[in-house]
Short mmCIF file of C-alpha atoms and ligand atoms in Angstrom, two decimals:
data_model
loop_
_atom_site.label_atom_id
_atom_site.label_comp_id
_atom_site.label_asym_id
_atom_site.label_seq_id
_atom_site.Cartn_x
_atom_site.Cartn_y
_atom_site.Cartn_z
CA MET A 1 -1.87 -11.46 -3.11
CA ASN A 2 1.83 -12.26 -2.57
CA PHE A 3 4.54 -10.84 -4.80
CA GLU A 4 7.92 -12.38 -5.41
CA LEU A 5 10.75 -10.71 -7.31
CA THR A 6 13.39 -12.73 -9.09
CA VAL A 7 16.33 -12.05 -11.38
CA LEU A 8 15.58 -15.22 -13.35
CA PRO A 9 14.12 -14.77 -16.84
CA VAL A 10 10.34 -15.27 -17.11
CA LEU A 11 10.89 -18.53 -18.99
CA ASP A 12 12.67 -20.05 -15.99
CA ILE A 13 10.16 -19.19 -13.29
CA SER A 14 7.05 -21.09 -12.36
CA GLY A 15 3.50 -19.82 -12.49
CA ASP A 16 0.18 -21.25 -13.69
CA LEU A 17 -0.03 -18.54 -16.31
CA GLU A 18 2.11 -15.86 -17.88
CA VAL A 19 0.79 -12.33 -18.34
CA ILE A 20 2.28 -10.48 -21.29
CA ILE A 21 1.63 -6.78 -21.81
CA VAL A 22 1.64 -5.86 -25.48
CA VAL A 23 2.89 -2.28 -25.59
CA ASP A 24 2.01 0.07 -28.45
CA ALA A 25 0.70 -2.86 -30.53
CA ASN A 26 4.23 -4.19 -30.90
CA LEU A 27 3.55 -7.85 -31.64
CA LYS A 28 7.14 -8.25 -32.83
CA HIS A 29 8.54 -7.85 -29.32
CA ARG A 30 10.47 -10.85 -28.00
CA PHE A 31 7.90 -11.31 -25.16
CA VAL A 32 5.17 -12.06 -27.71
CA GLN A 33 5.42 -15.71 -28.70
CA ASP A 34 1.98 -16.15 -30.23
CA LYS A 35 1.72 -13.47 -32.89
CA LYS A 36 -0.12 -15.74 -35.34
CA LEU A 37 -2.63 -16.97 -32.78
CA LEU A 38 -3.27 -13.45 -31.53
CA THR A 39 -3.92 -12.19 -35.04
CA LYS A 40 -6.21 -15.17 -35.67
CA ALA A 41 -8.14 -14.37 -32.49
CA GLY A 42 -8.60 -10.76 -33.65
CA PHE A 43 -6.55 -9.29 -30.81
CA SER A 44 -6.04 -5.65 -31.79
CA CYS A 45 -3.76 -4.70 -28.85
CA LYS A 46 -6.01 -1.87 -27.62
CA GLN A 47 -5.45 -0.55 -24.13
CA ASP A 48 -6.97 -3.06 -21.63
CA GLU A 49 -8.02 -5.53 -24.36
CA THR A 50 -7.20 -9.09 -23.31
CA CYS A 51 -6.67 -12.38 -25.10
CA LEU A 52 -6.41 -15.55 -23.04
CA LEU A 53 -4.69 -18.45 -24.79
CA VAL A 54 -5.78 -21.25 -22.47
CA GLU A 55 -3.75 -24.00 -24.10
CA LYS A 56 -0.60 -21.89 -23.90
CA ASN A 57 -1.27 -20.65 -20.37
CA ARG A 58 -0.62 -17.15 -21.60
CA LEU A 59 -2.72 -14.03 -21.18
CA TYR A 60 -2.02 -11.03 -23.40
CA VAL A 61 -3.20 -7.55 -22.54
CA GLY A 62 -2.82 -4.33 -24.51
CA ALA A 63 -1.27 -1.08 -23.26
CA THR A 64 -0.98 2.11 -25.30
CA SER A 65 2.44 2.96 -23.89
CA LEU A 66 4.90 2.26 -21.09
CA LYS A 67 3.45 5.16 -19.08
CA SER A 68 2.57 4.13 -15.52
CA SER A 69 -1.12 4.88 -15.98
CA ASP A 70 -1.33 2.61 -19.04
CA ILE A 71 0.58 -0.25 -17.41
CA ARG A 72 -1.51 0.00 -14.20
CA ARG A 73 -4.74 -0.28 -16.19
CA ALA A 74 -3.39 -3.15 -18.29
CA ALA A 75 -2.33 -5.13 -15.21
CA ALA A 76 -5.70 -4.51 -13.57
CA ASN A 77 -7.58 -5.69 -16.61
CA ALA A 78 -5.41 -8.78 -16.92
CA ILE A 79 -6.30 -9.80 -13.38
CA LYS A 80 -9.97 -8.96 -13.94
CA ARG A 81 -9.94 -11.26 -16.97
CA LEU A 82 -8.80 -14.11 -14.72
CA MET A 83 -11.77 -13.77 -12.33
CA GLY A 84 -13.73 -16.98 -12.43
CA THR A 85 -10.78 -19.01 -13.77
CA THR A 86 -8.88 -21.50 -11.61
CA TYR A 87 -5.38 -20.08 -12.11
CA LYS A 88 -3.73 -19.51 -8.72
CA SER A 89 -0.37 -18.05 -9.66
CA VAL A 90 0.85 -15.70 -12.34
CA LYS A 91 4.27 -14.76 -13.69
CA VAL A 92 5.14 -11.57 -15.47
CA ALA A 93 8.16 -9.63 -16.74
CA THR A 94 9.15 -6.09 -15.74
CA TYR A 95 8.07 -3.11 -17.79
CA THR A 96 9.74 0.21 -17.11
CA ASN A 97 9.50 3.51 -18.90
CA LYS A 98 13.10 3.87 -20.08
CA GLY A 99 14.33 2.47 -16.77
CA CYS A 100 11.94 4.54 -14.63
CA THR A 101 10.78 1.92 -12.15
CA TYR A 102 7.53 3.74 -11.25
CA THR A 103 5.96 1.59 -13.92
CA LEU A 104 6.80 -1.47 -11.83
CA ARG A 105 4.99 0.09 -8.89
CA ALA A 106 2.07 0.89 -11.17
CA MET A 107 1.91 -2.71 -12.43
CA VAL A 108 1.77 -4.12 -8.89
CA GLU A 109 -0.88 -1.56 -7.93
CA GLY A 110 -2.82 -2.57 -11.02
CA PHE A 111 -2.79 -6.26 -10.05
CA ILE A 112 -4.06 -5.52 -6.53
CA LEU A 113 -6.61 -2.89 -7.57
CA GLY A 114 -7.87 -5.02 -10.46
CA GLY A 115 -8.15 -8.09 -8.23
CA TYR A 116 -10.56 -6.28 -5.93
CA SER A 117 -14.19 -7.32 -5.75
CA PHE A 118 -16.78 -6.47 -3.13
CA GLU A 119 -18.52 -9.70 -2.24
CA THR A 120 -19.78 -9.08 1.32
CA TYR A 121 -23.42 -9.41 0.33
CA LYS A 122 -23.08 -12.20 -2.26
CA SER A 123 -24.06 -15.72 -1.22
CA LYS A 124 -21.80 -17.17 -3.88
CA LYS A 125 -18.36 -15.56 -3.85
CA ASN A 126 -16.43 -14.99 -7.04
CA GLU A 127 -13.20 -13.61 -5.57
CA SER A 128 -9.94 -13.63 -7.50
CA LYS A 129 -8.11 -16.93 -6.95
CA ILE A 130 -4.73 -15.50 -7.88
CA LYS A 131 -2.65 -15.62 -4.73
CA GLU A 132 0.94 -15.55 -6.04
CA ILE A 133 2.50 -13.19 -8.56
CA SER A 134 6.13 -13.76 -9.55
CA ILE A 135 7.79 -10.83 -11.20
CA SER A 136 10.92 -11.46 -13.23
CA LEU A 137 13.33 -8.54 -13.46
CA GLU A 138 13.80 -9.42 -17.11
CA GLU A 139 12.95 -6.01 -18.50
CA TYR A 140 10.94 -5.05 -21.58
CA SER A 141 13.78 -2.97 -23.05
CA GLU A 142 16.47 -5.28 -21.66
CA LEU A 143 17.52 -2.72 -19.03
CA ASP A 144 19.14 -3.74 -15.75
CA ILE A 145 16.89 -3.19 -12.74
CA ASP A 146 18.22 -2.96 -9.22
CA ILE A 147 16.46 -5.65 -7.18
CA GLU A 148 16.54 -3.69 -3.91
CA LYS A 149 15.00 -0.62 -5.49
CA ALA A 150 12.46 -2.83 -7.22
CA SER A 151 11.43 -4.61 -4.02
CA LEU A 152 10.96 -1.30 -2.23
CA LEU A 153 8.64 -0.17 -5.02
CA VAL A 154 6.68 -3.42 -4.85
CA HIS A 155 6.31 -2.91 -1.09
CA LYS A 156 5.06 0.68 -1.56
CA ALA A 157 2.66 -0.43 -4.27
CA GLN A 158 1.20 -3.11 -2.01
CA ILE A 159 0.62 -0.66 0.83
CA THR A 160 -0.93 1.98 -1.41
CA ALA A 161 -3.20 -0.42 -3.28
CA ASP A 162 -4.26 -2.28 -0.12
CA ALA A 163 -5.14 1.06 1.50
CA THR A 164 -7.20 1.95 -1.58
CA ASN A 165 -9.05 -1.36 -1.32
CA PHE A 166 -9.58 -0.74 2.41
CA THR A 167 -11.27 2.57 1.50
CA ARG A 168 -13.33 0.87 -1.21
CA ASP A 169 -14.62 -1.67 1.31
CA ILE A 170 -15.81 1.03 3.72
CA VAL A 171 -17.54 3.02 0.99
CA ASN A 172 -19.24 -0.05 -0.51
CA THR A 173 -20.65 -1.15 2.85
CA THR A 174 -24.36 -0.40 3.16
CA PRO A 175 -25.68 2.43 5.37
CA ASP A 176 -27.33 -0.02 7.72
CA ASP A 177 -23.98 -1.75 8.30
CA CYS A 178 -21.75 1.31 8.24
CA TYR A 179 -23.05 4.23 10.29
CA PRO A 180 -20.93 6.78 12.19
CA ASP A 181 -20.16 4.58 15.18
CA VAL A 182 -19.13 1.74 12.86
CA MET A 183 -16.84 4.11 10.95
CA ALA A 184 -15.29 5.09 14.27
CA SER A 185 -14.76 1.41 15.18
CA ILE A 186 -13.15 0.72 11.80
CA ALA A 187 -10.80 3.67 12.43
CA GLU A 188 -9.97 2.38 15.91
CA GLY A 189 -9.28 -1.14 14.62
CA MET A 190 -7.08 0.16 11.82
CA ALA A 191 -5.22 2.45 14.24
CA GLU A 192 -4.53 -0.46 16.54
CA ASP A 193 -3.14 -2.51 13.65
CA THR A 194 -0.93 0.27 12.30
CA GLY A 195 0.19 2.09 15.45
CA LEU A 196 -1.76 5.29 14.79
CA LYS A 197 -3.31 7.24 17.64
CA CYS A 198 -7.09 7.42 17.38
CA THR A 199 -9.42 9.75 19.28
CA ILE A 200 -13.17 9.64 18.86
CA LEU A 201 -15.40 12.59 19.73
CA LYS A 202 -18.95 11.63 20.69
CA SER A 203 -22.02 13.87 21.15
CA LYS A 204 -20.90 15.24 24.53
CA GLU A 205 -17.47 16.29 23.24
CA LEU A 206 -18.98 17.62 20.02
CA LYS A 207 -21.27 19.87 22.09
CA GLU A 208 -18.35 20.97 24.25
CA GLU A 209 -16.45 21.82 21.08
CA LYS A 210 -19.44 23.84 19.81
CA MET A 211 -19.75 21.82 16.61
CA GLU A 212 -23.38 22.86 16.30
CA THR A 213 -23.71 22.72 12.51
CA LEU A 214 -22.43 19.12 12.44
CA LEU A 215 -24.79 18.24 15.29
CA ALA A 216 -27.73 19.87 13.48
CA VAL A 217 -27.16 17.75 10.36
CA ALA A 218 -26.93 14.62 12.52
CA ARG A 219 -29.98 15.36 14.68
CA ALA A 220 -32.70 13.43 12.87
CA SER A 221 -30.73 10.21 12.63
CA ARG A 222 -30.96 7.38 15.13
CA HIS A 223 -27.21 7.01 14.64
CA LYS A 224 -25.20 9.48 16.71
CA PRO A 225 -22.41 11.41 14.96
CA ARG A 226 -18.72 10.88 15.53
CA VAL A 227 -15.63 12.90 14.75
CA ILE A 228 -12.58 10.72 14.24
CA HIS A 229 -9.06 12.05 14.74
CA LEU A 230 -6.21 9.79 13.60
CA THR A 231 -2.62 10.85 14.28
CA HIS A 232 0.65 9.74 12.73
CA LYS A 233 3.42 11.52 14.64
CA PRO A 234 6.92 10.26 13.88
CA LYS A 235 9.85 11.76 15.78
CA ASN A 236 11.58 14.80 14.23
CA ALA A 237 8.92 15.30 11.56
CA LYS A 238 9.53 18.62 9.81
CA VAL A 239 6.22 18.95 7.99
CA LYS A 240 2.64 18.67 9.25
CA VAL A 241 -0.25 17.70 7.02
CA THR A 242 -3.92 17.77 8.01
CA LEU A 243 -6.53 15.77 6.14
CA VAL A 244 -10.26 16.31 6.59
CA GLY A 245 -12.95 14.02 5.17
CA LYS A 246 -16.70 14.19 4.66
CA GLY A 247 -18.10 11.01 6.16
CA LEU A 248 -21.82 11.11 5.45
CA THR A 249 -22.67 7.46 6.02
CA TYR A 250 -25.96 8.26 4.30
CA ASP A 251 -27.25 11.38 2.62
CA SER A 252 -31.02 11.24 2.15
CA GLY A 253 -30.97 15.00 1.56
CA GLY A 254 -32.75 15.61 4.87
CA LEU A 255 -36.03 17.58 4.68
CA SER A 256 -34.96 18.88 1.25
CA LEU A 257 -35.30 15.21 0.38
CA LYS A 258 -33.46 13.81 -2.62
CA PRO A 259 -35.57 12.41 -5.47
CA ALA A 260 -35.60 8.57 -5.41
CA ASP A 261 -33.18 8.14 -8.30
CA TYR A 262 -30.63 10.49 -6.78
CA MET A 263 -30.75 8.93 -3.33
CA VAL A 264 -29.49 5.58 -4.60
CA THR A 265 -25.67 5.40 -4.19
CA MET A 266 -25.69 7.94 -1.33
CA LYS A 267 -23.99 5.35 0.90
CA SER A 268 -20.98 6.66 -1.04
CA ASP A 269 -21.24 10.07 0.65
CA LYS A 270 -18.73 8.78 3.19
CA SER A 271 -16.05 8.49 0.48
CA GLY A 272 -14.04 11.52 1.63
CA GLY A 273 -13.84 10.29 5.21
CA SER A 274 -13.10 6.76 4.03
CA ALA A 275 -10.31 8.10 1.82
CA VAL A 276 -8.80 9.91 4.80
CA MET A 277 -8.82 6.61 6.73
CA GLY A 278 -7.16 4.82 3.82
CA ILE A 279 -4.50 7.52 3.45
CA MET A 280 -3.74 7.38 7.19
CA LYS A 281 -3.36 3.59 6.96
CA ALA A 282 -0.87 3.92 4.10
CA VAL A 283 1.07 6.76 5.75
CA ALA A 284 1.47 4.68 8.92
CA GLU A 285 2.47 1.51 7.07
CA LEU A 286 4.94 3.39 4.89
CA LYS A 287 6.31 4.97 8.08
CA LEU A 288 6.54 8.34 6.33
CA PRO A 289 8.60 10.86 8.31
CA ILE A 290 5.86 13.51 8.21
CA GLU A 291 3.27 14.32 10.86
CA VAL A 292 -0.15 13.58 9.42
CA HIS A 293 -3.53 14.12 11.06
CA GLY A 294 -6.74 12.69 9.66
CA PHE A 295 -10.11 14.10 10.74
CA VAL A 296 -13.40 12.55 9.67
CA GLY A 297 -16.87 13.96 10.27
CA ALA A 298 -19.07 10.86 10.39
CA VAL A 299 -22.75 11.78 10.26
CA GLU A 300 -26.03 10.49 8.79
CA ASN A 301 -28.34 13.05 7.11
CA MET A 302 -31.93 11.90 7.68
CA ILE A 303 -35.49 13.20 8.00
CA GLY A 304 -37.63 13.28 11.15
CA GLY A 305 -39.51 15.47 13.58
CA ASP A 306 -36.33 16.91 14.97
CA ALA A 307 -34.56 17.37 11.64
CA TYR A 308 -32.81 20.66 10.93
CA LYS A 309 -34.75 22.74 8.47
CA PRO A 310 -34.50 25.11 5.55
CA ASP A 311 -34.93 28.54 7.22
CA ASP A 312 -32.86 27.60 10.28
CA VAL A 313 -29.82 29.70 11.09
CA LEU A 314 -26.95 27.67 12.54
CA VAL A 315 -23.81 28.84 14.29
CA ALA A 316 -20.61 27.12 13.21
CA LYS A 317 -17.68 26.38 15.52
CA ASN A 318 -15.87 29.56 14.43
CA GLY A 319 -18.94 31.65 15.33
CA LYS A 320 -20.10 32.33 11.76
CA THR A 321 -23.86 32.14 11.24
CA ILE A 322 -25.25 30.09 8.35
CA GLU A 323 -28.67 30.46 6.78
CA ILE A 324 -29.98 27.04 5.76
CA ARG A 325 -31.92 27.06 2.53
CA ASN A 326 -31.36 23.44 1.55
CA THR A 327 -30.68 20.56 3.96
CA ASP A 328 -29.14 18.55 1.12
CA ALA A 329 -26.16 20.90 1.12
CA GLU A 330 -25.15 19.22 4.39
CA GLY A 331 -21.58 18.15 3.60
CA ARG A 332 -20.28 21.72 3.73
CA LEU A 333 -21.92 22.17 7.15
CA VAL A 334 -20.23 19.09 8.56
CA LEU A 335 -16.92 20.06 6.98
CA ALA A 336 -17.20 23.65 8.26
CA ASP A 337 -17.11 22.44 11.85
CA VAL A 338 -14.55 19.69 11.27
CA LEU A 339 -12.24 22.11 9.42
CA CYS A 340 -12.48 24.54 12.36
CA TYR A 341 -11.80 21.75 14.84
CA ALA A 342 -8.86 20.42 12.83
CA GLN A 343 -7.26 23.89 12.66
CA GLN A 344 -7.78 24.39 16.37
CA GLU A 345 -6.03 21.09 17.11
CA VAL A 346 -3.19 21.25 14.58
CA LYS A 347 -1.32 24.16 13.02
CA ALA A 348 -0.49 22.46 9.74
CA ASP A 349 1.72 23.24 6.75
CA TYR A 350 -0.88 21.79 4.41
CA ILE A 351 -4.56 21.09 4.84
CA PHE A 352 -6.51 19.01 2.36
CA ASP A 353 -10.18 18.14 2.53
CA PHE A 354 -11.84 15.34 0.60
CA ALA A 355 -15.56 15.27 -0.04
CA THR A 356 -18.28 14.01 -2.33
CA LEU A 357 -19.53 17.56 -2.00
CA THR A 358 -21.49 18.43 -5.13
CA GLY A 359 -23.30 16.90 -8.08
CA ALA A 360 -22.11 20.07 -9.83
CA SER A 361 -18.54 18.77 -9.77
CA VAL A 362 -19.69 15.69 -11.69
CA VAL A 363 -21.55 17.90 -14.17
CA ALA A 364 -18.49 20.11 -14.61
CA VAL A 365 -15.72 17.55 -15.02
CA GLY A 366 -17.41 14.18 -15.50
CA HIS A 367 -17.44 10.98 -13.52
CA TYR A 368 -13.76 10.18 -13.57
CA THR A 369 -12.17 13.40 -12.41
CA SER A 370 -11.84 15.18 -9.05
CA SER A 371 -12.13 18.97 -8.84
CA VAL A 372 -9.40 20.71 -6.92
CA MET A 373 -10.10 24.14 -5.42
CA GLY A 374 -8.47 26.55 -3.01
CA ASN A 375 -7.01 30.01 -2.55
CA ASN A 376 -3.52 29.11 -3.65
CA LYS A 377 -2.75 28.10 -7.23
CA GLU A 378 0.50 26.37 -6.25
CA VAL A 379 -1.18 24.08 -3.74
CA GLN A 380 -3.99 23.39 -6.21
CA ASN A 381 -1.47 22.53 -8.93
CA LEU A 382 0.49 20.32 -6.54
CA VAL A 383 -2.60 18.20 -5.89
CA VAL A 384 -3.46 17.98 -9.59
CA LYS A 385 0.10 16.97 -10.48
CA GLU A 386 0.43 14.32 -7.79
CA ALA A 387 -3.01 12.92 -8.62
CA GLN A 388 -1.92 12.44 -12.20
CA ASN A 389 1.39 10.89 -11.11
CA ALA A 390 -0.55 8.45 -8.99
CA GLY A 391 -2.95 7.47 -11.77
CA GLU A 392 -5.94 9.56 -10.69
CA LEU A 393 -7.61 12.27 -12.75
CA ALA A 394 -7.95 15.72 -11.21
CA THR A 395 -8.36 19.22 -12.50
CA ALA A 396 -8.29 22.68 -10.95
CA LEU A 397 -11.42 24.82 -10.69
CA ASP A 398 -10.78 28.46 -9.86
CA PHE A 399 -12.63 30.59 -7.35
CA ASN A 400 -13.83 34.05 -8.33
CA ASP A 401 -15.35 37.03 -6.52
CA TYR A 402 -18.54 37.05 -8.56
CA LEU A 403 -19.47 33.51 -7.53
CA LYS A 404 -18.52 34.29 -3.93
CA LYS A 405 -21.31 36.91 -3.87
CA THR A 406 -23.90 34.24 -4.69
CA ILE A 407 -23.58 32.63 -1.25
CA LYS A 408 -24.35 35.85 0.62
CA SER A 409 -27.28 35.79 3.02
CA GLU A 410 -29.70 38.60 3.89
CA ILE A 411 -30.15 37.34 7.44
CA ALA A 412 -26.92 35.51 8.36
CA ASP A 413 -23.19 35.69 7.63
CA ILE A 414 -23.45 33.21 4.78
CA CYS A 415 -25.99 30.95 3.09
CA ASN A 416 -25.49 27.21 2.65
CA ILE A 417 -26.50 27.33 -1.02
CA SER A 418 -25.83 29.68 -3.89
CA ASP A 419 -28.53 31.84 -5.53
CA THR A 420 -27.52 30.48 -8.94
CA ARG A 421 -27.57 26.90 -10.19
CA TYR A 422 -24.32 27.36 -12.10
CA GLY A 423 -20.80 26.88 -10.72
CA GLY A 424 -22.06 24.79 -7.78
CA ALA A 425 -18.76 22.99 -7.18
CA ILE A 426 -16.96 26.33 -6.88
CA THR A 427 -19.55 28.01 -4.65
CA ALA A 428 -19.42 24.97 -2.34
CA GLY A 429 -15.64 25.32 -2.21
CA GLN A 430 -15.96 29.03 -1.52
CA PHE A 431 -18.39 28.27 1.29
CA LEU A 432 -15.72 26.02 2.86
CA SER A 433 -13.10 28.76 2.48
CA GLU A 434 -15.08 30.74 5.08
CA PHE A 435 -14.07 28.14 7.64
CA VAL A 436 -10.39 28.08 6.81
CA ASP A 437 -8.59 30.59 9.04
CA LYS A 438 -6.09 33.17 7.78
CA ARG A 439 -3.14 31.09 8.89
CA HIS A 440 -4.18 28.17 6.72
CA ALA A 441 -5.81 30.05 3.83
CA ASP A 442 -2.90 29.57 1.43
CA LYS A 443 -2.10 26.06 2.60
CA TRP A 444 -5.48 24.55 1.91
CA ALA A 445 -6.96 22.65 -1.01
CA HIS A 446 -10.48 21.26 -1.26
CA ILE A 447 -10.85 18.12 -3.36
CA ASP A 448 -14.37 17.34 -4.57
CA ILE A 449 -14.33 13.61 -5.35
CA ALA A 450 -18.08 13.35 -6.11
CA GLY A 451 -17.35 12.13 -9.65
CA PRO A 452 -14.78 9.35 -9.27
CA ALA A 453 -15.50 8.16 -5.71
CA PHE A 454 -18.36 5.91 -6.77
CA VAL A 455 -19.14 4.95 -10.36
CA GLU A 456 -21.69 2.32 -11.29
CA HIS A 457 -19.51 0.66 -13.90
CA ALA A 458 -15.93 -0.57 -14.00
CA TRP A 459 -13.39 1.89 -15.47
CA GLY A 460 -9.61 1.68 -15.80
CA GLU A 461 -8.27 -0.12 -12.74
CA ASN A 462 -11.49 0.59 -10.83
CA PRO A 463 -14.40 -1.75 -10.23
CA HIS A 464 -18.13 -1.03 -10.20
CA GLY A 465 -18.84 1.04 -7.08
CA ALA A 466 -16.23 2.61 -4.86
CA SER A 467 -12.85 3.47 -6.41
CA GLY A 468 -10.97 4.70 -3.35
CA ALA A 469 -10.50 8.09 -5.03
CA GLY A 470 -8.14 10.37 -3.16
CA VAL A 471 -6.00 7.68 -1.57
CA ARG A 472 -3.37 7.21 -4.25
CA MET A 473 -3.12 10.91 -5.03
CA MET A 474 -2.55 11.90 -1.43
CA VAL A 475 -0.13 9.08 -0.59
CA LYS A 476 1.94 10.16 -3.57
CA LEU A 477 1.73 13.82 -2.57
CA ILE A 478 2.84 13.12 0.99
CA GLU A 479 5.62 10.81 -0.21
CA ASN A 480 6.88 13.60 -2.44
CA LEU A 481 6.71 16.13 0.39
CA VAL A 482 9.13 13.83 2.21
CA ARG A 483 11.44 13.92 -0.78
CA LYS A 484 11.22 17.73 -1.02
CA THR A 485 11.97 18.30 2.66
CA ASP A 486 14.85 15.80 2.48
CA SER A 487 16.42 17.67 -0.45
CA ASN A 488 15.98 21.02 1.34
CA ASN A 489 18.03 19.79 4.30
N1 LIG B 501 -23.67 14.29 -1.41
C1 LIG B 501 -24.19 15.25 -2.28
C2 LIG B 501 -23.36 15.49 -3.53
C3 LIG B 501 -23.21 14.34 -4.49
C4 LIG B 501 -24.04 14.26 -5.59
C5 LIG B 501 -22.23 13.40 -4.33
C6 LIG B 501 -23.87 13.21 -6.48
C7 LIG B 501 -22.07 12.37 -5.22
C8 LIG B 501 -22.88 12.28 -6.31
C9 LIG B 501 -24.32 16.60 -1.55
O1 LIG B 501 -24.56 16.53 -0.21
C10 LIG B 501 -25.48 17.30 -2.18
O2 LIG B 501 -26.56 16.78 -2.12
N2 LIG B 501 -25.21 18.43 -2.77
C11 LIG B 501 -26.23 19.17 -3.45
C12 LIG B 501 -25.97 20.62 -3.20
C13 LIG B 501 -27.10 21.51 -3.61
C14 LIG B 501 -28.30 21.30 -2.71
C15 LIG B 501 -26.64 22.94 -3.53
C16 LIG B 501 -26.12 18.85 -4.94
O3 LIG B 501 -25.03 18.65 -5.44
O4 LIG B 501 -27.16 18.78 -5.59
ZN1 LIG B 502 -26.62 16.31 0.29
ZN1 LIG B 503 -23.82 14.82 0.78
#
């Protein structure tokens, strides 16, 4: 999708079709030229509702307000409505929230995110045919918009949304086509394109690094595990951020096998690692002046004669012993070792991990929201705030001492599952906290994306399947860290 910005009014620019966002049901706005027809067609201006007037070459879409999240969704649904049509180019005006141009960024993100479809396995493709989008700087409230500022925002939106779609593609790819070595190759290819450094740890290095819990989870699979380390290291960077992602290319549950219905969609258990790859892509393309490291534990959790077992005791990289009582709680084992490795390699100012870690997170907060945990309320709140700014839903879940006691073990330092079925997202987070060293304890947040990472219906600007959860929130957070450090200097 190409975007072109122009100062000409919408009327004077070309495009096969005009998209008009009807804000707050205001059909009297000067952008709405077809009030009578829209009323006749029963268009009630609800958020995301569309009305295509073919003979007028105009598509109307409703938005509750000028808030970025509403405009992003509206733009996405407008483009979705055009799937299967033959329109190739679109023109649209600029909508800002009282001059705040973030809404322009949101609109462009919406067009790219809404235009996404995963067609790899379809014989007959139904991809969006819209290739050109012309944006007039004629503004909804007749405000003047600086074209340079606007074009920078369009550029940032393109990078962020393309990175989200990159993540979606990896997650949607089937386990037979995307196993750990393939994930590593995708990372290497992306690093080559963007100028990131990429190091891949294979079995030999993983043994040398004593990543025995990760290796145990991987053991029964014919696909060997990989740990991916991507580095973005600009000169004179003042802040260091470490990202860690769970990259289970398939989670069968292992010997504590998942029931059939729950195993379907477990190709999405690589969403955390895929998000880290998407974030790294965006950070490199945006050339952010912050040092960012992305670590991905890419592993397949399978059954077999040499599978790790409930009753095993494993030793993690930091020397802690873990009693295994359920092999389906494998993500925390992989992350334990990758977190230790990441902290050994980089002394960071912030460390964020992304994982489809627990079904309990989905039970607690629903399908559309990520759970944010950690030892430090400020860091937790920072993630929640930036997620919301970026158009993702996230909420904080707090640790407590009583739940911490439920992951005690009689025979090892810690158990990989809790002795209660309640509070499972939190106990999983508290398990991870055992592998975050003192130096990083207050700089760490764990983001359980099990809910939004993969949803089997379209929602908001997201399609059926992978959403790319985590990418937009973290790109925004890192961008704002740049701003904060700039203003401190
Ligand atoms: N990958 C799953 C968690 C998951 C569930 C992600 C649903 C996305 C949607 C994870 O490895 C898992 O199986 N967790 C168990 C933990 C339990 C055994 C303590 C779970 O959530 O049931
Ligand atoms: Zn599992
Ligand atoms: Zn899992």
